[in-house]
Every structure is written in C-alpha cells, then in structure tokens.
Short mmCIF file of C-alpha atoms and ligand atoms in Angstrom, two decimals:
data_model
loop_
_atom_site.label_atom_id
_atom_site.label_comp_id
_atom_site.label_asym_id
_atom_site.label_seq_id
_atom_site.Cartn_x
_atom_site.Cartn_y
_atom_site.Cartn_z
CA UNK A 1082 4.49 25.07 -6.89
CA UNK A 1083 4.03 22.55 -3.68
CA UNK A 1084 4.65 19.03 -4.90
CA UNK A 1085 1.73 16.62 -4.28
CA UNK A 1086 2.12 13.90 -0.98
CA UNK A 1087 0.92 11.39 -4.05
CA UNK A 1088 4.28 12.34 -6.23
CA UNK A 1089 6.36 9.04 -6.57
CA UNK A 1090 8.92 11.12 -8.92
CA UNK A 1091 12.51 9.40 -9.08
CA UNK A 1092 11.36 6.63 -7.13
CA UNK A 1093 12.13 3.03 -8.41
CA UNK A 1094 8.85 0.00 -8.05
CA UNK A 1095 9.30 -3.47 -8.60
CA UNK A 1096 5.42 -4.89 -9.31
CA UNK A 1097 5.40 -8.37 -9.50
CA UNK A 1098 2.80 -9.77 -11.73
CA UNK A 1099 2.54 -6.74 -13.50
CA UNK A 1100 2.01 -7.97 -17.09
CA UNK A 1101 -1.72 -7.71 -16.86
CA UNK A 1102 -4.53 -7.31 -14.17
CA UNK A 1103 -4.13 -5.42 -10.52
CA UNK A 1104 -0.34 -5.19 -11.09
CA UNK A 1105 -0.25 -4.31 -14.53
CA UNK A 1106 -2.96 -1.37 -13.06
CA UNK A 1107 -0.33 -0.66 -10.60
CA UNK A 1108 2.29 -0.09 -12.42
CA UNK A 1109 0.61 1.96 -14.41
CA UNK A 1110 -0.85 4.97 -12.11
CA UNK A 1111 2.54 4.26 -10.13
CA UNK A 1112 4.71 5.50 -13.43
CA UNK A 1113 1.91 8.54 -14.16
CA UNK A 1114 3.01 9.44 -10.21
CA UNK A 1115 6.47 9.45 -11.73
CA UNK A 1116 7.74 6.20 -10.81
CA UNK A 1117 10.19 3.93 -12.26
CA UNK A 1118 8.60 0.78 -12.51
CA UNK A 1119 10.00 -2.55 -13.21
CA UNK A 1120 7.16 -5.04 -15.39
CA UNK A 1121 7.51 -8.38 -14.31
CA UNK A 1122 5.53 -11.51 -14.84
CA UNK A 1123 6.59 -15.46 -16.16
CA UNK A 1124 6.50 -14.38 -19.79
CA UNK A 1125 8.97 -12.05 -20.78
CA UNK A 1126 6.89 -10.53 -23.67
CA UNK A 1127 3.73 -10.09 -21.82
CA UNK A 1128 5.85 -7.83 -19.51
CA UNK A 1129 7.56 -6.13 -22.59
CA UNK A 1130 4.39 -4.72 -23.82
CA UNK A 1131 3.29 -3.22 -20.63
CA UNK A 1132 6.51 -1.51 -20.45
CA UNK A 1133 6.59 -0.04 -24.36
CA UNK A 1134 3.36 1.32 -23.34
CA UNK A 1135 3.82 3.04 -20.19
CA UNK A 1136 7.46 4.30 -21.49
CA UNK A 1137 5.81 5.54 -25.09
CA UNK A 1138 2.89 7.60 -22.85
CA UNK A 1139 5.91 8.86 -20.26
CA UNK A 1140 8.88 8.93 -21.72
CA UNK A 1141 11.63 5.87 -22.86
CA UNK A 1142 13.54 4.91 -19.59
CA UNK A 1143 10.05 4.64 -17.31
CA UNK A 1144 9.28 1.24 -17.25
CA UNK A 1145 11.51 -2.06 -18.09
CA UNK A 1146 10.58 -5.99 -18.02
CA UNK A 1147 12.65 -8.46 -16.35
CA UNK A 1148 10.52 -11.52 -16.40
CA UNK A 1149 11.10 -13.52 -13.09
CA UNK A 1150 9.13 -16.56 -11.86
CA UNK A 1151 7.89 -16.50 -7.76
CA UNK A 1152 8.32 -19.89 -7.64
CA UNK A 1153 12.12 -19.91 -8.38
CA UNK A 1154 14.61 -17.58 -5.74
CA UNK A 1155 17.33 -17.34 -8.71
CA UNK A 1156 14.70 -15.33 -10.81
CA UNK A 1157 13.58 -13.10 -8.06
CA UNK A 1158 17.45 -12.46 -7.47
CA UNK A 1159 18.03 -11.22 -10.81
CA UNK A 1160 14.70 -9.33 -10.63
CA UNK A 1161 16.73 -7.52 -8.16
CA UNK A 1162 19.96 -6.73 -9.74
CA UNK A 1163 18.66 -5.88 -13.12
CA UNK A 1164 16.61 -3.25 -11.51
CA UNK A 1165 19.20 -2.29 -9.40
CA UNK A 1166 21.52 -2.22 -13.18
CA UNK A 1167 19.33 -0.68 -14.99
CA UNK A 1168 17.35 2.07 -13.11
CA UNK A 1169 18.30 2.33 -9.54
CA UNK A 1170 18.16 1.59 -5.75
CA UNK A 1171 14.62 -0.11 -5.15
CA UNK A 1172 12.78 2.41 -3.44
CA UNK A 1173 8.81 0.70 -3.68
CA UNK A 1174 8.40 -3.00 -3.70
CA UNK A 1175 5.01 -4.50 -4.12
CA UNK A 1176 4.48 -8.56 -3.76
CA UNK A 1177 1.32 -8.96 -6.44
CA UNK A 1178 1.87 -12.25 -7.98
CA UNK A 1179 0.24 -15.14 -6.73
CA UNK A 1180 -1.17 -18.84 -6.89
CA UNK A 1181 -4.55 -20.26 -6.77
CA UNK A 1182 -4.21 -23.88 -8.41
CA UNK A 1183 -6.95 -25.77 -6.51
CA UNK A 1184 -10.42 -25.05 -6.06
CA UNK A 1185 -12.43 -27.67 -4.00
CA UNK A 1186 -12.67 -28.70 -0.36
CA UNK A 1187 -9.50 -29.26 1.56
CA UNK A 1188 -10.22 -32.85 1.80
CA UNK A 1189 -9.11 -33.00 -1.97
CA UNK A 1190 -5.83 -30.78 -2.08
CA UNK A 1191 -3.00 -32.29 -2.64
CA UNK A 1192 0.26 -32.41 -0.91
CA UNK A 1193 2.21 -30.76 -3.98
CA UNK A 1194 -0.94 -27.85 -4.43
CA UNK A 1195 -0.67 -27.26 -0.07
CA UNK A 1196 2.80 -26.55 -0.75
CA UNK A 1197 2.95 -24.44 -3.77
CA UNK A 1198 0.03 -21.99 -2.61
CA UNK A 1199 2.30 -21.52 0.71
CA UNK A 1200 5.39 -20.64 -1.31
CA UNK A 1201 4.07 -19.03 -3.78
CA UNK A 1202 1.82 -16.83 -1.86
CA UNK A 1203 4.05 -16.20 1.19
CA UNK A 1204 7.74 -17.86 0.78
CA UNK A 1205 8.10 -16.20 -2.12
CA UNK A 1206 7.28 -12.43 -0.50
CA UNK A 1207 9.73 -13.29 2.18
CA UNK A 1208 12.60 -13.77 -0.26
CA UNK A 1209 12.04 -10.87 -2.60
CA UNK A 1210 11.29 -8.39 0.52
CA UNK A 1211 14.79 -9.65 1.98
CA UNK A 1212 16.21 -9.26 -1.55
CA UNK A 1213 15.60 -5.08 -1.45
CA UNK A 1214 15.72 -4.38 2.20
CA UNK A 1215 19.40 -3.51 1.60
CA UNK A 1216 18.54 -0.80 -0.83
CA UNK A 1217 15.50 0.89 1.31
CA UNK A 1218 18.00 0.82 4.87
CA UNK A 1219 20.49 2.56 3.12
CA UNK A 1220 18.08 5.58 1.38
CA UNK A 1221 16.68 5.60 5.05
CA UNK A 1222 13.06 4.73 3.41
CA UNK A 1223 11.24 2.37 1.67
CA UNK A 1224 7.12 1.24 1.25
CA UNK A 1225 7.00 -2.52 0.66
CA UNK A 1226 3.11 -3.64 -0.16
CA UNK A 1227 1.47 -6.96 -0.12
CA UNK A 1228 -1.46 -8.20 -2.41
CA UNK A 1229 -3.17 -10.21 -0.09
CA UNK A 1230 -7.17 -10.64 -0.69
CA UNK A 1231 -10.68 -10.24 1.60
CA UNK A 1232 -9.88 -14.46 1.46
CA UNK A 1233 -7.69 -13.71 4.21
CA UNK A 1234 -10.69 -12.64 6.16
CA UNK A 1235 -12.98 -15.27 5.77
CA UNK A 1236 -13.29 -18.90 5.83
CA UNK A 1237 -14.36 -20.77 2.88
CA UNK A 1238 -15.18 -24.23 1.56
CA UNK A 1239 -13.69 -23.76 -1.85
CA UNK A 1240 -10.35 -21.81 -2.20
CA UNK A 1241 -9.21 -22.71 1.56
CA UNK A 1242 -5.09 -22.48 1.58
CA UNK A 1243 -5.28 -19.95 -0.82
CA UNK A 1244 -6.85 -18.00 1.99
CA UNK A 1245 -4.85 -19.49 4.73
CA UNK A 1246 -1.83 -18.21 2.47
CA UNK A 1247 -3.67 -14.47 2.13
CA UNK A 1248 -3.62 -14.15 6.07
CA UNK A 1249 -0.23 -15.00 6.50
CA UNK A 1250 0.45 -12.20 4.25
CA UNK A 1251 -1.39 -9.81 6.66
CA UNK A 1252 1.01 -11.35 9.58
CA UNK A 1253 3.76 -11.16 7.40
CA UNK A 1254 2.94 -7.43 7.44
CA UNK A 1255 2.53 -6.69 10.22
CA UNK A 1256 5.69 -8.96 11.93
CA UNK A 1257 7.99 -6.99 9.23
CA UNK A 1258 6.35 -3.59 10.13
CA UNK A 1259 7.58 -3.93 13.44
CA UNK A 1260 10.96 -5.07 12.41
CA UNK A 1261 11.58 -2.67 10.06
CA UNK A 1262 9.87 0.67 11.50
CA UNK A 1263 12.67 1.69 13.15
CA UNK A 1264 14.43 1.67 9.36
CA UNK A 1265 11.70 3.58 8.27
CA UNK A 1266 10.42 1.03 6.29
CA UNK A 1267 6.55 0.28 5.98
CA UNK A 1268 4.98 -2.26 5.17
CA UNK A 1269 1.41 -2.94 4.05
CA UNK A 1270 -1.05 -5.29 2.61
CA UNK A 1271 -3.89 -4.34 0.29
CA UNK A 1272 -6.93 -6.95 0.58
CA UNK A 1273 -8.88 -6.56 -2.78
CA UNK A 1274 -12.64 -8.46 -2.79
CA UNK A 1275 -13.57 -9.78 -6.32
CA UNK A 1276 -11.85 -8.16 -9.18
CA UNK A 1277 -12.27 -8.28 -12.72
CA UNK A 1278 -9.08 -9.73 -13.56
CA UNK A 1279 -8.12 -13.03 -15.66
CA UNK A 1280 -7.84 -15.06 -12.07
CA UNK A 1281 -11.11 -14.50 -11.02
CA UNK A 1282 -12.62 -14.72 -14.73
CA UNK A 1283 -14.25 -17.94 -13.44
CA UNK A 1284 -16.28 -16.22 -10.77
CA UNK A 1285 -16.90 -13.70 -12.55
CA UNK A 1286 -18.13 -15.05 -16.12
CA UNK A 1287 -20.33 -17.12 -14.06
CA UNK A 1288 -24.00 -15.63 -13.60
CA UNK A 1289 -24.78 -16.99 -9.95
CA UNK A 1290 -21.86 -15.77 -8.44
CA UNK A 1291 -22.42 -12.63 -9.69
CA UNK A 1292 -25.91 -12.39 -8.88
CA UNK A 1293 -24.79 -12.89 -5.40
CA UNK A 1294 -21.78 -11.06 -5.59
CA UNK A 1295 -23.72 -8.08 -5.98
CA UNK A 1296 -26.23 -8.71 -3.51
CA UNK A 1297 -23.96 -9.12 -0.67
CA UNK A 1298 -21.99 -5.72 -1.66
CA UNK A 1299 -22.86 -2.53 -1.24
CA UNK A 1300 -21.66 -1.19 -4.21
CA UNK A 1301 -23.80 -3.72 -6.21
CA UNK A 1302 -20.57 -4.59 -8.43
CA UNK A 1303 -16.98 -6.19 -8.71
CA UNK A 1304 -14.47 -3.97 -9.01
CA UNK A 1305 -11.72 -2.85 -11.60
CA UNK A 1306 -7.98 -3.30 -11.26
CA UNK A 1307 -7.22 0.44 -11.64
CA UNK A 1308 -9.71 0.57 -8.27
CA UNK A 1309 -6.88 -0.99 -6.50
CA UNK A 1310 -3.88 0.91 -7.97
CA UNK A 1311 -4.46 3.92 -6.41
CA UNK A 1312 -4.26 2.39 -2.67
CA UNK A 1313 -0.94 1.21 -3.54
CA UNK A 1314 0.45 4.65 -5.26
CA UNK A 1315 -1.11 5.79 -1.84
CA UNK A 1316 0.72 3.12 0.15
CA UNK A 1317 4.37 3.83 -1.77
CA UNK A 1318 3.89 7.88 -1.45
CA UNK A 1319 4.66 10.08 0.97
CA UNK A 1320 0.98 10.71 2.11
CA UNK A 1321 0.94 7.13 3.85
CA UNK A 1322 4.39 7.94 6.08
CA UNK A 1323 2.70 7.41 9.24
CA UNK A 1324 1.01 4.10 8.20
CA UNK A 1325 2.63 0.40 8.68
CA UNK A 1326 1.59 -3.05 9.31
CA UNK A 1327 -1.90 -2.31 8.19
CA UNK A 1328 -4.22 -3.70 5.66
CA UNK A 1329 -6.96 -1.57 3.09
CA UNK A 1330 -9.66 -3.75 2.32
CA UNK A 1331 -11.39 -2.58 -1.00
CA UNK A 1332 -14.12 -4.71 -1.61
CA UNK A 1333 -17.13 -2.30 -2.40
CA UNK A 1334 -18.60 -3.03 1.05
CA UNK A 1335 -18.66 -6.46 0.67
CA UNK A 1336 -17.14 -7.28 3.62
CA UNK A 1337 -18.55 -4.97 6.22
CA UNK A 1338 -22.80 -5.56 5.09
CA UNK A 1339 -24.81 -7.60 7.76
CA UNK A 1340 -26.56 -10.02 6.32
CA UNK A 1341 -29.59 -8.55 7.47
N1 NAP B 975 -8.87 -10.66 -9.06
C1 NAP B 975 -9.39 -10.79 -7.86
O1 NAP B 975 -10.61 -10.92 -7.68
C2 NAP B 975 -8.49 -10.77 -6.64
C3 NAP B 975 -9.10 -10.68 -5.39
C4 NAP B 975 -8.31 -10.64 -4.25
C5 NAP B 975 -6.93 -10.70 -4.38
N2 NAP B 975 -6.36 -10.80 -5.61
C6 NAP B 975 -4.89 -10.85 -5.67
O2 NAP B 975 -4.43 -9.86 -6.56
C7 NAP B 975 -3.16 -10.27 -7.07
C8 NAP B 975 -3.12 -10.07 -8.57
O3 NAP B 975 -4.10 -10.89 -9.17
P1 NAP B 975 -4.91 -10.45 -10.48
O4 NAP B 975 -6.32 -10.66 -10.17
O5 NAP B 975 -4.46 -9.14 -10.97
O6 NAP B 975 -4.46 -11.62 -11.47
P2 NAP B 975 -4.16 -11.66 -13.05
O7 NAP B 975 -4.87 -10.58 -13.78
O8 NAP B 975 -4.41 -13.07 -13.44
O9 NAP B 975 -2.60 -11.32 -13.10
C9 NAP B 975 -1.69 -12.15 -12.45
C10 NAP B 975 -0.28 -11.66 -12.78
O10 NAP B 975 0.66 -12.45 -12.06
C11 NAP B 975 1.55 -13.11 -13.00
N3 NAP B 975 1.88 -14.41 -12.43
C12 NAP B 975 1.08 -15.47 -12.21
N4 NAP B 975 1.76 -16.49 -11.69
C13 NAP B 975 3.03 -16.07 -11.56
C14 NAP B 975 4.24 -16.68 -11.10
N5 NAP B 975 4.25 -17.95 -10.66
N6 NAP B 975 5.38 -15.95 -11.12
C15 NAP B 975 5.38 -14.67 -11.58
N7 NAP B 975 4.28 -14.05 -12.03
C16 NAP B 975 3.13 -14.75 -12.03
C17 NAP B 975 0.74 -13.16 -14.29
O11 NAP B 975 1.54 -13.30 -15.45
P3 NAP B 975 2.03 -14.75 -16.02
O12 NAP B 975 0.89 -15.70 -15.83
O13 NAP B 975 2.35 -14.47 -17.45
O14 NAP B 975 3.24 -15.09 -15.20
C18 NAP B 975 0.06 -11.81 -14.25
O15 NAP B 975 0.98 -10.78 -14.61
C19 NAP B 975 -2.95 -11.70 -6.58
O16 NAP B 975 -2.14 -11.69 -5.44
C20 NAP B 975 -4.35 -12.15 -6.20
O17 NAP B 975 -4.33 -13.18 -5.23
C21 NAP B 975 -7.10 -10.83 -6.75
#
C-alpha cells in the first residue's frame, strides 16, 4: 500500500500556542497525519487537555504539554529539550503564538506595546527556529512554518505593528529559506484572514465588522481554525518538498476581490 505525500508518521511538531484556536487545530490534524506533537501555550493545563485528548483518540505517547512563554528565551529552551527528552529529534516546527495588545492608531502605542508586539511576534520565532535547527541539519530535513496573518499585507489604522510584525515574519521566511535550503530545510509562512478564534472574538462578535467582513470576501464568511490546519500538515509533509520561503494566504478571497 503507497503511503500518502500527507503522512507525517514518526515525525516530531512543536506548535506553539497550541492550547486552543489555529494551533490547537494544528496540532490536531498534524497527530491524525501521525505526528508527534508537542502542546504548548502559557498555561500548563490548558495545554494538558489538548494533549489527553489527541493521545486518548491516537494512542498514549502522541501528544505532550510543555507550557513555555514566547516572551521568555529560558522557556522556549526547555520547550526544546523536553521535546527533544521526551519524544525525539524536532522534525516540524511551527511559530503560532502571538501578540496583539494594542488596538488604536499608532499615534497612541506605547513604547513598552511597540516593543513587545516586535518580540513577541518576530524575536521570539528567531530564537525558537535557532533552538531546533540543530536537530533538522542533522536528519538532513526539516519544515519550519510561520503564523503570520493577511495584516502583513495590508496597511491599517487600527492594529498597525501588529501588522508591521506579520510582514517581518514573511521576510523572516523567506531570508531563512535561503539560508537554510541548502540544509534542506523549508521554511514557510501561512497568512490566515479573519478566523474564528478567541483573538479575533472582538471582530468577530461584533455585527458591523462582520457585515463587512463578508461583503468584501468571496466566500461570504470567516473562517474556522481547522481551515488553516491542513495548509500546515501540507507545509510539514512531504507533498510541499519543493516549496520554501513562500506564504499561503487563506482568507476566503478576501484579499484578492476588487472592490468593484
Ligand atoms: N484568528 C484570526 O483571525 C487570525 C488571523 C490572522 C492571523 N492569526 C494568527 O494566528 C495565530 C494563532 O492565533 P489564534 O487566532 O489561533 O489565537 P487564539 O485562539 O487566541 O490562541 C492563541 C494561542 O497562543 C497562546 N499564547 C498567547 N500568548 C502567548 C504567549 N505570550 N506565549 C505562549 N503562548 C501564547 C494561547 O494560550 P495562552 O493564552 O494560554 O498562553 C493560545 O494557545 C497568531 O499568530 C495570530 O496572529 C489569527
């Protein structure tokens, strides 16, 4: 029996921000491809409830939490060595967790908010993609993937360095494709539009935005976090070998429609 491009069997996935949402989603369809995944989020219960329910539907010894914060190197560190402990060389890494604390015009962000949105959102990525290079040049292999966002794309007059932060992540991308193709590494970002997820739950719970939301996109709706899971099981398998330093924008449309 031929074995499916999609098959992630053996393979070991650290998902930050995996206790609910996109990652959570991710993790997820990533075990049901056969993955080890590793459940991390801030809380470390959260993340142990995702993982008793992806190992009780395939089998004790899929999924562990390690809770880890972005925001603190130590924590990513030992994100990395109790993965490394406990299940394995990291084969998939995917940098899902991220920081929106301000919402306003940039005349009223503060120093404090500029800074945290830029390390959360990109620093952060840096450090735990350095962290598990080692293990992906010595298997020869490795898919690293980026949550970025459509906000990369487009300029705005309400969520502005959370955007700014969300295109660096697509040059981030694209600088470490190039450094680490010839490892056989990819790397790729994944640029969502508006998801129902608890971050966007104020966009989303609120009528207007939604009325426009769908009138702007295509698919006349937002979409689900299991909507974006599958990219990234497509991303981390073996049917994306040829792709690096790219970015799949799934957005129901809402980024390509004219306006007229
Ligand atoms: N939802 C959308 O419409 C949308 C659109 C475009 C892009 N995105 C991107 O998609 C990614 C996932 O967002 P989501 O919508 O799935 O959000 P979500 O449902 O709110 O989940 C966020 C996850 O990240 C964790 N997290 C938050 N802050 C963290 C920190 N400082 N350190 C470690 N973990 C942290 C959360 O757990 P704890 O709070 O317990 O730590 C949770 O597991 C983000 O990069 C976001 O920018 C989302």
């Amino acid at each position: 029996m031929s074995v499916s491009s999609f098959d992630l069997t053996g393979r070991v996935a650290i998902i930050t921000g995996s206790s609910r949402g996109i990652g959570a989603a991710t993790a997820r369809k990533m075990a049901a491809q056969g993955a080890k995944v590793v459940i991390s989020s801030r809380k470390q219960d959260a993340c142990d409830a995702v993982a008793a329910e992806i190992n009780a539907q395939h089998g004790a010894g899929t999924a562990i939490a390690v809770a880890a914060s972005i925001s603190r190197k130590d924590d990513l560190q030992n994100l990395v060595d109790q993965t490394r402990t406990q299940l394995g060389p990291i084969d998939i890494l995917v940098c899902n967790a991220a920081s929106n604390p301000y919402y306003g015009p940039m005349s009223g962000i503060s120093d404090d908010q500029f800074r945290k949105i830029l390390d959360n959102n990109i620093l952060s990525n840096h450090w735990l993609i350095q962290m598990a290079l080692p293990d992906m040049r010595a298997a020869g292999r490795g898919s690293v993937i980026i949550v970025s966002s459509i906000g990369g794309l487009q300029g705005t007059a309400s969520i502005g360095v959370y955007n700014i932060s969300k295109a660096a992540d697509f040059q981030l991308a694209r600088n470490l494709a190039v450094e680490l193709g010839p490892d056989n590494i990819r790397v790729n970002c994944i640029a969502p539009g508006l998801i129902q997820t608890d971050m966007a739950r104020a966009l989303w719970e609120n009528d207007q935005v939604m009325g426009h939301i769908r009138s702007v996109t295509p698919l006349r709706r937002i979409g689900q976090p299991d909507e974006i899971a599958g990219a990234a099981v497509f991303l981390a398998s073996d049917a994306a070998t040829y792709i690096t330093g790219q970015s799949i924008v799934i957005d129901g449309g809402t980024t390509i429609a004219a306006a007229l």
